[in-house]
Coordinates of C-alpha atoms in Angstrom, one line a residue:
Chain X
M10 CA 90.1 -116.5 -13.2
L11 CA 88.9 -119.8 -13.6
A12 CA 85.7 -119.1 -12.5
M13 CA 82.5 -120.3 -14.6
S14 CA 79.0 -119.4 -14.7
R15 CA 76.5 -121.1 -13.7
N16 CA 75.4 -122.3 -17.1
D17 CA 79.1 -123.1 -18.3
L18 CA 79.6 -125.2 -15.1
L19 CA 76.2 -127.1 -15.5
L20 CA 77.4 -127.6 -19.3
F21 CA 80.7 -129.0 -18.3
L22 CA 79.2 -131.3 -15.8
G23 CA 76.5 -132.8 -17.6
F24 CA 79.1 -133.5 -20.5
T25 CA 81.8 -135.1 -18.1
I26 CA 78.9 -137.0 -16.4
A27 CA 77.6 -138.1 -20.1
V28 CA 81.2 -139.2 -21.2
L29 CA 82.1 -141.2 -18.6
A30 CA 79.0 -143.1 -18.3
M31 CA 79.6 -143.6 -22.1
P32 CA 79.6 -147.5 -21.2
I33 CA 76.4 -147.6 -19.7
W34 CA 74.0 -145.3 -21.6
L35 CA 75.6 -147.1 -25.2
Q36 CA 74.8 -150.3 -24.1
P37 CA 71.3 -150.5 -25.4
F38 CA 72.6 -149.3 -28.8
G39 CA 75.1 -152.2 -28.8
A40 CA 78.0 -149.9 -29.1
A41 CA 79.5 -150.2 -25.6
Y42 CA 82.9 -151.9 -26.4
P43 CA 85.9 -150.3 -25.4
D44 CA 87.3 -150.2 -28.7
L45 CA 84.5 -148.3 -30.4
L46 CA 84.3 -146.1 -27.2
Q47 CA 87.9 -145.2 -27.5
R48 CA 87.1 -144.0 -31.3
F49 CA 84.1 -142.1 -30.2
T50 CA 86.0 -140.1 -27.6
I51 CA 89.1 -139.6 -30.1
Y52 CA 87.1 -138.4 -33.3
A53 CA 85.1 -136.4 -30.5
I54 CA 88.4 -134.4 -29.7
L55 CA 89.3 -134.0 -33.5
A56 CA 85.9 -132.5 -34.2
V57 CA 85.9 -130.3 -31.1
G58 CA 89.3 -128.9 -32.1
F59 CA 88.5 -128.5 -35.7
N60 CA 84.9 -126.4 -34.8
I61 CA 87.2 -123.8 -32.8
L62 CA 88.7 -122.9 -36.3
F63 CA 85.4 -123.7 -38.3
G64 CA 82.6 -123.0 -35.7
L65 CA 84.0 -120.3 -34.2
T66 CA 86.3 -118.4 -36.5
G67 CA 84.5 -119.3 -39.9
Y68 CA 87.5 -120.6 -41.7
L69 CA 86.7 -124.1 -43.4
S70 CA 89.7 -126.2 -43.7
F71 CA 89.5 -129.2 -46.1
G72 CA 92.8 -130.5 -44.8
H73 CA 92.5 -131.5 -41.3
A74 CA 93.0 -135.0 -41.4
A75 CA 96.7 -133.9 -41.8
F76 CA 97.3 -133.0 -38.6
F77 CA 95.5 -135.9 -37.1
G78 CA 97.7 -138.2 -39.4
V79 CA 100.9 -136.1 -38.1
G80 CA 99.9 -136.9 -34.7
S81 CA 99.8 -140.3 -35.2
Y82 CA 103.0 -140.6 -36.7
A83 CA 104.8 -138.5 -34.1
A84 CA 102.9 -140.3 -31.6
V85 CA 104.3 -144.1 -33.2
W86 CA 107.8 -142.3 -33.3
S87 CA 107.9 -141.5 -29.9
F88 CA 107.1 -145.2 -29.0
K89 CA 110.1 -146.5 -31.3
L90 CA 112.5 -144.1 -30.3
L91 CA 111.8 -143.0 -26.5
S92 CA 109.3 -144.8 -24.7
M93 CA 106.0 -146.8 -24.9
D94 CA 104.6 -144.3 -22.3
A95 CA 101.9 -142.3 -23.6
I96 CA 102.7 -139.0 -21.9
P97 CA 105.8 -138.4 -24.2
A98 CA 104.3 -139.8 -27.2
M99 CA 101.2 -137.2 -26.7
A100 CA 103.3 -134.4 -25.9
F101 CA 105.6 -134.8 -29.0
A102 CA 102.4 -135.2 -31.2
I103 CA 100.8 -132.0 -30.0
V104 CA 104.3 -130.1 -30.6
V105 CA 104.9 -131.7 -33.6
S106 CA 101.4 -131.0 -35.4
G107 CA 101.4 -127.8 -33.8
I108 CA 104.3 -126.7 -35.9
F109 CA 103.1 -128.3 -38.9
A110 CA 99.7 -126.4 -38.3
L111 CA 101.8 -123.1 -37.9
L112 CA 103.6 -123.6 -41.3
I113 CA 100.5 -124.8 -43.1
G114 CA 98.1 -122.0 -41.6
Y115 CA 100.7 -119.4 -42.3
V116 CA 100.5 -119.7 -46.0
S117 CA 96.5 -121.2 -46.1
L118 CA 95.4 -118.1 -44.1
R119 CA 96.6 -115.3 -46.7
R120 CA 93.3 -116.5 -48.6
S121 CA 90.1 -116.9 -47.1
G122 CA 86.9 -118.6 -48.0
I123 CA 86.7 -121.2 -50.7
Y124 CA 90.6 -120.1 -51.8
F125 CA 91.4 -120.9 -48.1
S126 CA 89.5 -124.3 -48.2
I127 CA 91.3 -125.5 -51.4
L128 CA 94.6 -124.2 -50.3
T129 CA 94.3 -126.6 -47.0
L130 CA 92.8 -129.3 -49.2
A131 CA 96.2 -128.8 -51.1
F132 CA 98.4 -129.0 -48.4
A133 CA 96.8 -132.2 -47.0
Q134 CA 96.5 -134.1 -50.2
M135 CA 100.2 -133.5 -50.4
S136 CA 100.9 -134.6 -46.8
Y137 CA 99.1 -137.7 -47.7
N138 CA 101.2 -138.3 -50.9
L139 CA 104.6 -137.6 -49.0
A140 CA 103.6 -139.9 -46.2
Y141 CA 102.5 -142.7 -49.1
S142 CA 105.5 -142.6 -51.3
V143 CA 108.1 -139.7 -50.8
L144 CA 108.6 -140.3 -47.0
T145 CA 108.6 -143.7 -46.5
P146 CA 112.0 -143.8 -44.1
I147 CA 109.9 -141.7 -42.1
T148 CA 106.2 -143.0 -42.6
N149 CA 107.0 -146.9 -44.0
G150 CA 104.6 -146.0 -46.8
E151 CA 102.0 -148.1 -47.7
T152 CA 102.6 -150.6 -45.0
G153 CA 102.3 -147.8 -42.5
L154 CA 104.4 -147.2 -39.5
Q155 CA 104.7 -150.1 -36.7
L156 CA 106.2 -150.8 -33.8
D157 CA 109.5 -153.4 -34.2
L158 CA 111.3 -155.2 -31.6
A159 CA 114.5 -153.6 -33.0
D160 CA 113.4 -150.3 -32.0
P161 CA 115.8 -148.5 -29.7
R162 CA 113.2 -147.1 -26.9
Y163 CA 115.9 -145.0 -25.5
L164 CA 114.0 -144.0 -22.2
D165 CA 112.8 -147.5 -21.8
R166 CA 116.1 -149.0 -22.0
A167 CA 117.7 -146.9 -19.4
F168 CA 115.4 -148.2 -16.7
S169 CA 114.6 -151.5 -17.7
A170 CA 115.8 -154.5 -20.1
A171 CA 113.9 -155.3 -23.3
P172 CA 110.5 -157.3 -22.6
A173 CA 110.4 -160.5 -24.9
G174 CA 107.5 -159.7 -27.3
L175 CA 106.4 -156.5 -29.0
P176 CA 105.3 -153.8 -26.1
S177 CA 102.0 -152.1 -25.9
P178 CA 101.6 -148.5 -25.1
T179 CA 101.3 -147.7 -21.3
L180 CA 100.5 -144.7 -19.0
L181 CA 103.1 -144.7 -16.0
G182 CA 103.6 -148.5 -16.3
A183 CA 99.6 -149.4 -16.5
P184 CA 98.7 -150.7 -19.6
L185 CA 95.8 -148.8 -21.4
T186 CA 94.2 -151.4 -23.0
G187 CA 89.9 -152.1 -23.4
Y188 CA 88.3 -149.8 -20.9
A189 CA 91.6 -148.2 -19.4
G190 CA 92.4 -147.1 -23.0
F191 CA 88.4 -145.7 -23.2
Y192 CA 88.8 -143.7 -19.7
F193 CA 92.3 -142.4 -20.7
C194 CA 90.7 -141.0 -23.8
A195 CA 87.7 -140.0 -22.0
G196 CA 89.6 -137.9 -19.7
F197 CA 91.3 -136.0 -22.5
L198 CA 87.9 -135.3 -24.5
I199 CA 87.0 -133.7 -20.9
I200 CA 89.9 -131.6 -20.7
A201 CA 89.7 -130.9 -24.7
F202 CA 85.8 -129.9 -24.3
F203 CA 86.7 -127.8 -21.4
I204 CA 89.7 -125.8 -23.2
A205 CA 87.1 -125.5 -26.0
Q206 CA 84.7 -123.8 -23.5
R207 CA 87.3 -121.5 -22.0
I208 CA 88.1 -120.3 -25.4
T209 CA 84.6 -119.7 -26.2
G210 CA 83.7 -117.8 -23.6
S211 CA 86.9 -115.5 -23.5
P212 CA 87.7 -112.4 -25.4
F213 CA 89.8 -114.0 -27.6
G214 CA 86.8 -116.3 -28.6
M215 CA 84.7 -113.3 -29.1
M216 CA 87.5 -111.9 -31.3
L217 CA 87.3 -115.3 -33.2
K218 CA 83.4 -115.0 -33.4
G219 CA 83.8 -111.2 -34.5
I220 CA 86.1 -112.7 -37.4
K221 CA 83.4 -114.9 -38.7
S222 CA 80.7 -112.5 -38.6
N223 CA 82.8 -109.7 -40.2
Q224 CA 86.4 -109.3 -41.0
T225 CA 86.1 -106.1 -42.2
R226 CA 84.7 -104.6 -39.6
M227 CA 87.6 -106.4 -37.3
N228 CA 90.5 -104.7 -39.2
Y229 CA 88.8 -101.0 -39.0
T230 CA 88.2 -101.6 -35.5
G231 CA 91.8 -102.0 -34.9
F232 CA 92.3 -105.9 -34.8
N233 CA 94.9 -107.4 -36.6
T234 CA 92.9 -110.7 -37.6
K235 CA 95.7 -112.7 -39.0
P236 CA 97.6 -113.6 -35.6
Y237 CA 93.8 -114.4 -34.4
T238 CA 93.1 -116.6 -37.1
L239 CA 96.7 -118.5 -37.3
A240 CA 96.0 -119.0 -33.3
A241 CA 92.8 -120.3 -33.7
F242 CA 94.5 -122.8 -36.9
V243 CA 97.3 -123.8 -34.8
I244 CA 95.0 -124.7 -31.8
S245 CA 92.6 -126.7 -33.8
G246 CA 95.7 -128.4 -35.5
M247 CA 97.0 -129.3 -32.0
Y248 CA 93.6 -130.8 -30.8
A249 CA 93.8 -133.0 -34.2
G250 CA 97.4 -133.8 -33.2
L251 CA 96.2 -135.0 -29.8
A252 CA 93.5 -137.0 -31.3
G253 CA 95.9 -138.8 -33.8
A254 CA 98.1 -139.6 -31.1
L255 CA 95.5 -141.0 -28.8
L256 CA 94.4 -143.1 -31.6
A257 CA 98.0 -144.4 -32.1
I258 CA 98.2 -144.9 -28.4
T259 CA 95.0 -147.4 -28.7
D260 CA 96.5 -149.0 -31.6
P261 CA 100.0 -148.4 -32.3
L262 CA 100.4 -148.1 -35.8
A263 CA 100.2 -144.8 -38.2
G264 CA 99.1 -145.4 -42.0
A265 CA 99.4 -142.6 -44.6
E266 CA 95.2 -143.4 -45.3
R267 CA 94.6 -141.3 -42.0
M268 CA 95.4 -138.1 -43.8
Q269 CA 93.5 -138.8 -47.0
W270 CA 90.8 -136.1 -48.2
T271 CA 88.1 -138.4 -47.1
A272 CA 89.2 -138.4 -43.5
S273 CA 89.3 -134.8 -43.6
G274 CA 86.0 -134.3 -45.2
E275 CA 84.5 -136.6 -42.5
V276 CA 85.3 -133.8 -39.9
V277 CA 83.4 -131.5 -41.4
L278 CA 80.5 -133.8 -41.6
M279 CA 80.7 -134.5 -38.4
T280 CA 81.0 -130.6 -37.3
I281 CA 78.0 -129.7 -39.5
L282 CA 75.7 -132.7 -38.6
G283 CA 76.0 -131.9 -35.0
G284 CA 76.0 -127.9 -35.1
A285 CA 78.9 -126.0 -36.4
G286 CA 79.7 -123.1 -33.7
T287 CA 77.9 -125.1 -30.7
L288 CA 80.2 -126.9 -28.2
V289 CA 78.5 -130.2 -28.0
G290 CA 77.5 -130.2 -31.8
P291 CA 80.7 -131.5 -33.0
V292 CA 81.1 -134.3 -30.1
I293 CA 77.5 -135.5 -30.8
G294 CA 78.0 -135.5 -35.1
A295 CA 81.1 -137.2 -34.2
W296 CA 79.4 -139.7 -32.4
L297 CA 77.0 -140.2 -34.9
I298 CA 79.0 -140.7 -37.8
K299 CA 81.4 -143.3 -35.7
Y300 CA 78.2 -145.3 -34.6
F301 CA 76.9 -145.4 -38.4
E302 CA 80.1 -146.1 -39.4
N303 CA 80.9 -149.1 -36.9
I304 CA 77.4 -150.5 -36.2
F305 CA 75.4 -150.0 -39.7
S306 CA 78.2 -151.3 -41.8
A307 CA 78.2 -154.3 -39.4
I308 CA 74.2 -155.2 -40.1
N309 CA 74.4 -158.1 -42.6
D310 CA 71.1 -159.7 -44.5
S311 CA 70.6 -162.3 -41.9
I312 CA 70.5 -159.8 -39.1
L313 CA 67.9 -158.3 -41.1
T314 CA 65.9 -161.2 -42.3
R315 CA 65.5 -161.6 -38.4
F316 CA 64.6 -158.3 -38.0
F317 CA 61.8 -158.4 -40.8
A318 CA 60.5 -162.1 -39.7
F319 CA 57.3 -160.5 -38.3
L320 CA 56.0 -159.8 -41.8
P321 CA 54.3 -162.0 -44.2
E322 CA 56.1 -164.2 -46.6
G323 CA 57.2 -162.4 -49.8
A324 CA 56.9 -158.8 -48.1
D325 CA 59.7 -159.6 -45.9
H326 CA 61.9 -160.5 -48.6
V327 CA 60.9 -157.0 -50.2
A328 CA 61.7 -155.3 -47.0
V329 CA 65.1 -157.1 -46.8
T330 CA 66.2 -156.3 -50.2
I331 CA 65.5 -152.5 -49.5
A332 CA 66.8 -152.0 -46.0
S333 CA 69.9 -154.2 -47.1
K334 CA 71.0 -151.0 -49.5
F335 CA 71.2 -148.9 -46.5
V336 CA 73.2 -150.9 -44.3
G337 CA 76.6 -152.7 -44.8
E338 CA 78.5 -151.4 -47.3
G339 CA 75.6 -149.5 -48.1
W340 CA 76.3 -147.5 -44.7
F341 CA 77.1 -144.4 -46.7
L342 CA 73.8 -144.0 -48.5
T343 CA 72.0 -143.9 -44.8
L344 CA 74.5 -141.4 -43.5
G345 CA 74.3 -139.3 -46.7
L346 CA 70.5 -139.5 -46.4
V347 CA 70.7 -138.1 -42.9
F348 CA 73.0 -135.7 -43.8
V349 CA 70.8 -134.2 -46.5
L350 CA 67.7 -134.1 -44.3
I351 CA 69.5 -132.6 -41.5
V352 CA 71.0 -129.8 -43.4
V353 CA 68.1 -129.2 -45.3
F354 CA 65.5 -129.1 -42.6
L355 CA 67.9 -128.2 -39.6
P356 CA 70.8 -125.9 -41.1
G357 CA 72.1 -125.6 -37.7
G358 CA 72.9 -129.2 -37.2
I359 CA 71.2 -131.5 -34.6
M360 CA 72.1 -128.7 -31.7
E361 CA 69.4 -126.4 -33.7
G362 CA 66.8 -129.5 -33.2
V363 CA 67.5 -129.5 -29.5
R364 CA 67.3 -125.7 -29.3
R365 CA 63.8 -125.8 -31.0
I366 CA 62.6 -128.5 -28.9
V367 CA 63.6 -126.7 -25.8
G368 CA 62.2 -123.6 -27.3
L369 CA 58.8 -125.4 -27.8
F370 CA 58.9 -126.1 -24.0
N371 CA 60.0 -122.6 -22.8
R372 CA 57.0 -121.1 -25.0
S373 CA 54.5 -123.6 -23.2
G374 CA 55.8 -122.1 -20.2
K375 CA 54.4 -118.6 -19.5
T376 CA 57.8 -116.3 -19.4
P377 CA 57.9 -114.7 -22.9
R378 CA 61.4 -113.6 -23.8
H379 CA 62.9 -111.5 -26.2
T380 CA 64.9 -113.4 -29.0
P381 CA 68.5 -113.8 -27.5
A382 CA 71.6 -113.8 -30.1
Q383 CA 72.5 -117.0 -31.1
V384 CA 75.3 -118.2 -33.2
Q385 CA 74.4 -118.6 -36.5
P386 CA 75.0 -121.8 -38.2
A387 CA 78.1 -121.7 -40.8
E388 CA 77.3 -121.8 -44.4
Chain D
M9 CA 96.3 -64.9 -35.4
T10 CA 97.0 -68.0 -33.8
M11 CA 97.7 -71.2 -36.1
P12 CA 94.7 -73.5 -35.8
N13 CA 96.2 -77.2 -34.8
V14 CA 95.7 -79.4 -37.9
V15 CA 94.8 -82.8 -37.1
L16 CA 94.3 -84.3 -40.7
H17 CA 96.3 -83.3 -43.8
V18 CA 95.5 -84.7 -47.0
A19 CA 98.2 -83.5 -49.0
D20 CA 98.5 -83.4 -52.9
V21 CA 96.6 -86.8 -53.4
H22 CA 96.1 -87.8 -56.8
K23 CA 94.2 -91.6 -57.3
R24 CA 93.7 -93.1 -60.8
F25 CA 91.8 -96.2 -61.7
G26 CA 93.1 -96.6 -65.1
G27 CA 92.3 -94.0 -67.0
L28 CA 89.9 -92.5 -64.4
H29 CA 91.3 -89.5 -62.4
A30 CA 89.2 -90.3 -59.3
L31 CA 91.2 -87.8 -57.2
A32 CA 93.2 -85.0 -58.4
D33 CA 95.4 -82.6 -56.5
I34 CA 93.5 -83.3 -53.4
D35 CA 94.5 -80.9 -50.5
L36 CA 92.4 -81.1 -47.4
Q37 CA 93.2 -79.9 -43.9
V38 CA 90.8 -80.7 -41.1
E39 CA 91.2 -78.9 -37.5
E40 CA 91.0 -80.2 -34.2
G41 CA 87.5 -80.2 -32.9
Q42 CA 85.9 -79.5 -36.0
T43 CA 83.4 -81.1 -38.2
H44 CA 84.5 -81.1 -41.8
A45 CA 81.9 -82.2 -44.4
I46 CA 82.6 -83.2 -47.9
I47 CA 79.9 -82.6 -50.3
G48 CA 79.4 -83.3 -54.0
P49 CA 77.2 -84.6 -56.5
N50 CA 77.3 -88.7 -57.1
G51 CA 80.9 -89.8 -58.7
A52 CA 82.8 -87.0 -57.1
G53 CA 85.4 -89.0 -55.6
K54 CA 84.1 -88.4 -51.7
S55 CA 83.9 -92.2 -50.8
T56 CA 87.5 -92.9 -52.7
L57 CA 88.9 -90.0 -50.6
L58 CA 87.5 -91.6 -47.2
N59 CA 88.8 -95.0 -48.4
V60 CA 92.3 -93.2 -48.9
I61 CA 92.5 -91.7 -45.7
I62 CA 91.3 -95.1 -43.9
G63 CA 93.9 -97.1 -45.6
K64 CA 91.7 -99.0 -47.7
L65 CA 93.0 -97.6 -51.0
A66 CA 96.3 -96.5 -51.7
P67 CA 96.9 -93.1 -53.3
T68 CA 98.6 -92.7 -56.6
S69 CA 100.4 -90.4 -55.1
G70 CA 100.6 -87.9 -52.4
T71 CA 100.5 -88.5 -48.6
V72 CA 97.8 -88.5 -45.8
V73 CA 99.3 -87.2 -42.5
F74 CA 97.3 -87.8 -39.4
D75 CA 98.6 -85.9 -36.3
G76 CA 102.2 -86.2 -37.3
A77 CA 102.0 -89.7 -38.6
I78 CA 102.0 -91.0 -42.2
L79 CA 98.8 -93.1 -42.4
T80 CA 99.6 -94.1 -46.5
G81 CA 101.0 -97.4 -46.8
R82 CA 99.5 -98.3 -43.2
K83 CA 96.8 -101.0 -42.7
P84 CA 93.4 -100.4 -41.3
Y85 CA 93.9 -101.8 -38.2
E86 CA 97.0 -99.8 -37.3
I87 CA 95.2 -96.4 -38.8
N88 CA 92.3 -97.5 -36.1
Q89 CA 95.0 -97.7 -33.3
L90 CA 96.1 -94.3 -34.4
G91 CA 92.7 -93.2 -33.3
I92 CA 90.6 -92.8 -36.2
A93 CA 87.2 -94.9 -36.5
R94 CA 84.9 -95.1 -39.1
V95 CA 81.1 -95.3 -39.9
F96 CA 80.1 -97.2 -43.1
Q97 CA 77.7 -96.1 -45.7
T98 CA 76.4 -99.8 -45.1
P99 CA 76.8 -100.4 -41.7
E100 CA 79.7 -103.0 -41.2
I101 CA 78.9 -104.8 -38.0
F102 CA 78.7 -108.2 -36.3
S103 CA 75.4 -109.2 -37.4
D104 CA 75.5 -112.6 -35.4
L105 CA 76.4 -111.5 -32.5
S106 CA 74.3 -109.6 -29.6
V107 CA 74.2 -105.7 -29.7
L108 CA 76.1 -105.5 -26.2
H109 CA 78.8 -107.6 -27.8
N110 CA 79.2 -105.5 -31.0
V111 CA 79.9 -102.4 -28.7
M112 CA 82.4 -104.4 -26.5
I113 CA 84.5 -105.6 -29.1
P114 CA 85.7 -102.4 -30.1
A115 CA 86.2 -101.4 -26.5
L116 CA 88.5 -104.1 -26.4
A117 CA 90.3 -103.5 -29.2
K118 CA 91.1 -99.9 -27.8
R119 CA 92.3 -101.6 -24.3
D120 CA 94.1 -104.3 -25.8
G121 CA 95.5 -103.2 -28.7
A122 CA 95.5 -105.1 -32.3
F123 CA 96.3 -108.8 -31.0
K124 CA 96.3 -110.2 -27.4
L125 CA 95.8 -113.8 -27.0
N126 CA 93.8 -113.7 -23.5
M127 CA 91.9 -116.9 -23.7
L128 CA 92.0 -117.8 -19.9
R129 CA 90.0 -114.9 -19.0
A130 CA 86.3 -115.4 -19.1
L131 CA 84.5 -112.6 -21.3
D132 CA 81.6 -112.3 -18.3
S133 CA 84.6 -111.1 -15.9
E134 CA 85.3 -108.2 -18.0
T135 CA 83.2 -106.0 -16.0
G136 CA 84.6 -102.9 -16.6
I137 CA 84.5 -103.2 -20.5
R138 CA 80.8 -104.4 -20.3
A139 CA 79.7 -101.4 -18.0
E140 CA 81.5 -99.2 -20.7
A141 CA 79.4 -100.7 -23.5
Q142 CA 76.4 -100.4 -21.5
D143 CA 76.9 -96.7 -21.0
M144 CA 77.5 -96.2 -24.5
L145 CA 74.2 -97.9 -25.4
E146 CA 72.4 -95.9 -23.1
D147 CA 74.2 -92.4 -24.9
V148 CA 72.8 -93.8 -28.1
G149 CA 69.4 -94.6 -26.6
M150 CA 69.7 -98.6 -27.6
T151 CA 69.8 -100.0 -23.9
S152 CA 66.7 -102.1 -24.8
S153 CA 68.2 -103.8 -28.1
R154 CA 71.2 -105.0 -25.4
D155 CA 70.7 -108.6 -25.9
M156 CA 69.3 -108.5 -29.5
A157 CA 71.1 -110.2 -32.4
A158 CA 72.4 -106.9 -34.5
G159 CA 71.4 -108.6 -37.5
S160 CA 67.7 -108.3 -36.6
L161 CA 67.8 -104.4 -35.7
S162 CA 66.5 -102.0 -38.0
R163 CA 68.2 -100.0 -40.8
G164 CA 68.4 -97.0 -38.8
D165 CA 69.5 -98.8 -35.2
K166 CA 72.1 -100.8 -37.1
R167 CA 73.8 -97.2 -38.0
R168 CA 73.5 -95.9 -34.5
M169 CA 75.1 -99.0 -33.1
E170 CA 77.9 -98.6 -35.6
L171 CA 78.2 -95.3 -34.4
A172 CA 78.1 -96.5 -30.8
M173 CA 81.2 -99.1 -31.6
C174 CA 83.0 -96.2 -33.0
L175 CA 82.4 -93.8 -30.0
I176 CA 83.4 -96.2 -27.6
Q177 CA 86.8 -96.2 -28.8
H178 CA 86.8 -92.3 -28.4
P179 CA 88.6 -91.9 -31.4
R180 CA 90.6 -88.6 -32.0
L181 CA 89.1 -88.4 -35.5
L182 CA 85.6 -90.0 -36.6
L183 CA 85.0 -90.5 -40.6
L184 CA 81.2 -90.7 -41.5
D185 CA 80.2 -92.0 -44.7
E186 CA 76.5 -90.8 -45.4
P187 CA 75.6 -91.4 -41.4
T188 CA 71.9 -90.9 -42.5
A189 CA 71.6 -92.7 -45.8
G190 CA 68.1 -94.1 -46.1
M191 CA 67.1 -92.9 -42.8
S192 CA 63.7 -91.7 -42.2
R193 CA 63.6 -87.9 -40.8
H194 CA 62.9 -88.8 -37.6
D195 CA 66.0 -91.2 -37.5
T196 CA 67.9 -88.4 -39.4
N197 CA 67.0 -85.8 -36.7
T198 CA 68.0 -88.6 -34.1
T199 CA 71.2 -89.0 -35.5
I200 CA 72.0 -84.9 -35.9
E201 CA 71.2 -84.5 -32.0
L202 CA 73.4 -87.4 -31.4
L203 CA 76.3 -86.0 -33.6
K204 CA 75.9 -82.3 -32.1
K205 CA 76.4 -84.0 -28.6
I206 CA 79.5 -85.5 -29.5
K207 CA 80.9 -82.4 -31.0
S208 CA 80.4 -80.7 -28.0
R209 CA 83.0 -83.1 -26.5
G210 CA 85.2 -81.9 -29.2
M211 CA 86.0 -84.8 -31.3
T212 CA 87.0 -84.2 -34.8
K213 CA 84.8 -85.4 -37.6
V214 CA 85.0 -85.8 -41.4
I215 CA 81.5 -86.4 -42.8
I216 CA 80.4 -87.3 -46.4
E217 CA 76.8 -86.6 -46.6
H218 CA 74.3 -86.2 -49.4
D219 CA 71.6 -84.3 -47.1
M220 CA 72.1 -80.7 -47.2
H221 CA 70.1 -80.3 -44.2
V222 CA 72.6 -82.6 -42.3
V223 CA 75.4 -80.7 -43.7
F224 CA 74.4 -77.3 -42.6
S225 CA 73.3 -78.3 -39.0
L226 CA 76.5 -79.9 -38.2
A227 CA 79.6 -78.8 -40.3
D228 CA 82.2 -76.3 -39.3
K229 CA 83.8 -76.3 -42.8
I230 CA 82.7 -77.9 -45.8
S231 CA 84.7 -78.9 -49.1
V232 CA 83.2 -79.5 -52.3
L233 CA 84.0 -82.0 -54.5
A234 CA 83.1 -82.3 -57.9
Q235 CA 84.8 -84.7 -60.4
G236 CA 87.7 -85.7 -58.1
R237 CA 88.8 -82.0 -57.6
I238 CA 88.0 -79.7 -54.9
I239 CA 86.4 -76.8 -56.1
A240 CA 85.3 -74.7 -52.9
D241 CA 86.1 -74.8 -49.4
G242 CA 85.0 -72.7 -46.5
T243 CA 82.5 -72.2 -43.9
P244 CA 78.8 -73.2 -44.5
D245 CA 78.1 -69.5 -45.5
Q246 CA 81.2 -69.0 -47.8
V247 CA 80.2 -72.5 -49.7
R248 CA 76.6 -71.8 -49.8
G249 CA 77.2 -68.4 -51.8
N250 CA 79.7 -69.6 -54.0
P251 CA 78.6 -69.7 -57.6
K252 CA 81.0 -72.6 -58.9
V253 CA 79.4 -74.6 -56.1
Q254 CA 75.8 -73.5 -57.2
E255 CA 76.5 -74.7 -60.5
A256 CA 78.2 -77.9 -60.3
Y257 CA 76.2 -79.2 -57.4
L258 CA 73.4 -77.3 -55.9
G259 CA 71.9 -76.4 -59.0
G260 CA 73.4 -78.6 -61.3
T261 CA 72.3 -81.7 -60.4
H262 CA 68.8 -81.2 -58.6

């Protein structure tokens, strides 16, 4: 039952190695510190899950950050009430976000296309506003939900006395800070990728692709498409919940801004940038955006001055002035440009670029092949 | 005289769109194993009738009964699961998927029903379904385009593949909406041969068609629709000789 084709196995092994070796190959890019690496893996999980709904099923959710935020809140509540251990926190977060996705999905999936997107956006903004103000007893409003010395932590208390300071999340007693935290998240990214790969290659995944391609035909072929789309929605919401929980595990606080529409839009960007409908694309998109956000935004004028020092006097000032608009606070500008270029020239995202390059090499080889069917990029 | 086994009974169906009486007093009986053609000039209500049968449109009044089950009020997927498949005027196919997958999906619907959460199984391990789909593609002469994206097929091939998608479900009733519209003479003849082959297997068919050549080579029975009413009913020869038909259709518009 768990047999994999040779190609799938190679992809999975390649992905696993690439993820585990991130601290090594990200060194030259200046991104190999645990805090950022954790974010890379967490947002990759979010994007992989989002792709099951958007890339595979063709439903563009504009409110996925809601599940991400719910996951974070649920995890922090598990820390506060039960235990500082990561396992109950994650289990709780996945279950709660799954139920949340079931409710929102049930209503939103009554419509498709733009109306579906608007419904999810509306629900997410409602969730954001609830978290920000109305539900303050649960979410602690704009301060964000944090650990407290007075937290009961019933499970932990049953086994040991309260420690002196604020505890931090653990895995069966081992701390989850620094690289331990990264490898913990990386493990879940690998599992998440594996499950997504299995879903894509299953008859269920084929039905999701069928729904994306032609829902009318699916109906006249004898499929009740509603439970299929709802299942995809819930799975993808649970992925987001898992990602939100991991973010709370690496840094145990949860704020409402995590649920804002900009956060929802970011996942959409990640998936389209990397290549919607592909397995690896959303991961690459997530890494790229988080890289821009953290590295480009940290570049300032003095770094630029050093970088352009080789230019003659005067020219270096011009170069620094122009370049400074694209870094630091202006990193959004760079990201926007990259996004526009990719969508215009590579509608299938970075993965389409990869495919084209591979295609060039194949053509220069001597085996002419008929065009295989490929998943088309989402609109 | 033995009573023929009526598989599909459209009983007293009316359909109004606002002031337009698109279907009036339609009574149609399709017998098991027969090919029943519905002909008529443009706007006569042929496609509306098909849409009422398949559950896309609800009739204003009247019922559609298929093998003892009332179809009116059921959803398209339920109607398909009862054993009715449909070929559309503009092929409804999965353009992004390969031809083989296009044919495997309906086979899975037949085997697994309207919903099954089978995500642990690999599609590659569905060897039975795959073999079935390959046989089907061979039947319609499309083995060579098996791995092509369905969207890149020619118009005629898309129609043939859609037919294969319906046939793999072994439906008890097959509805065909102008299966040869826009086809070359050669493709039309290939399709006629294919439909005759199916007929020899005893599948009941309702076919809407403009092309009289196709109708008279396939149909056992013909109903003529004009302005939402059935104006004639009978064997091809009876219909051909009917003066009302001559006036409304054969001579009238051409």
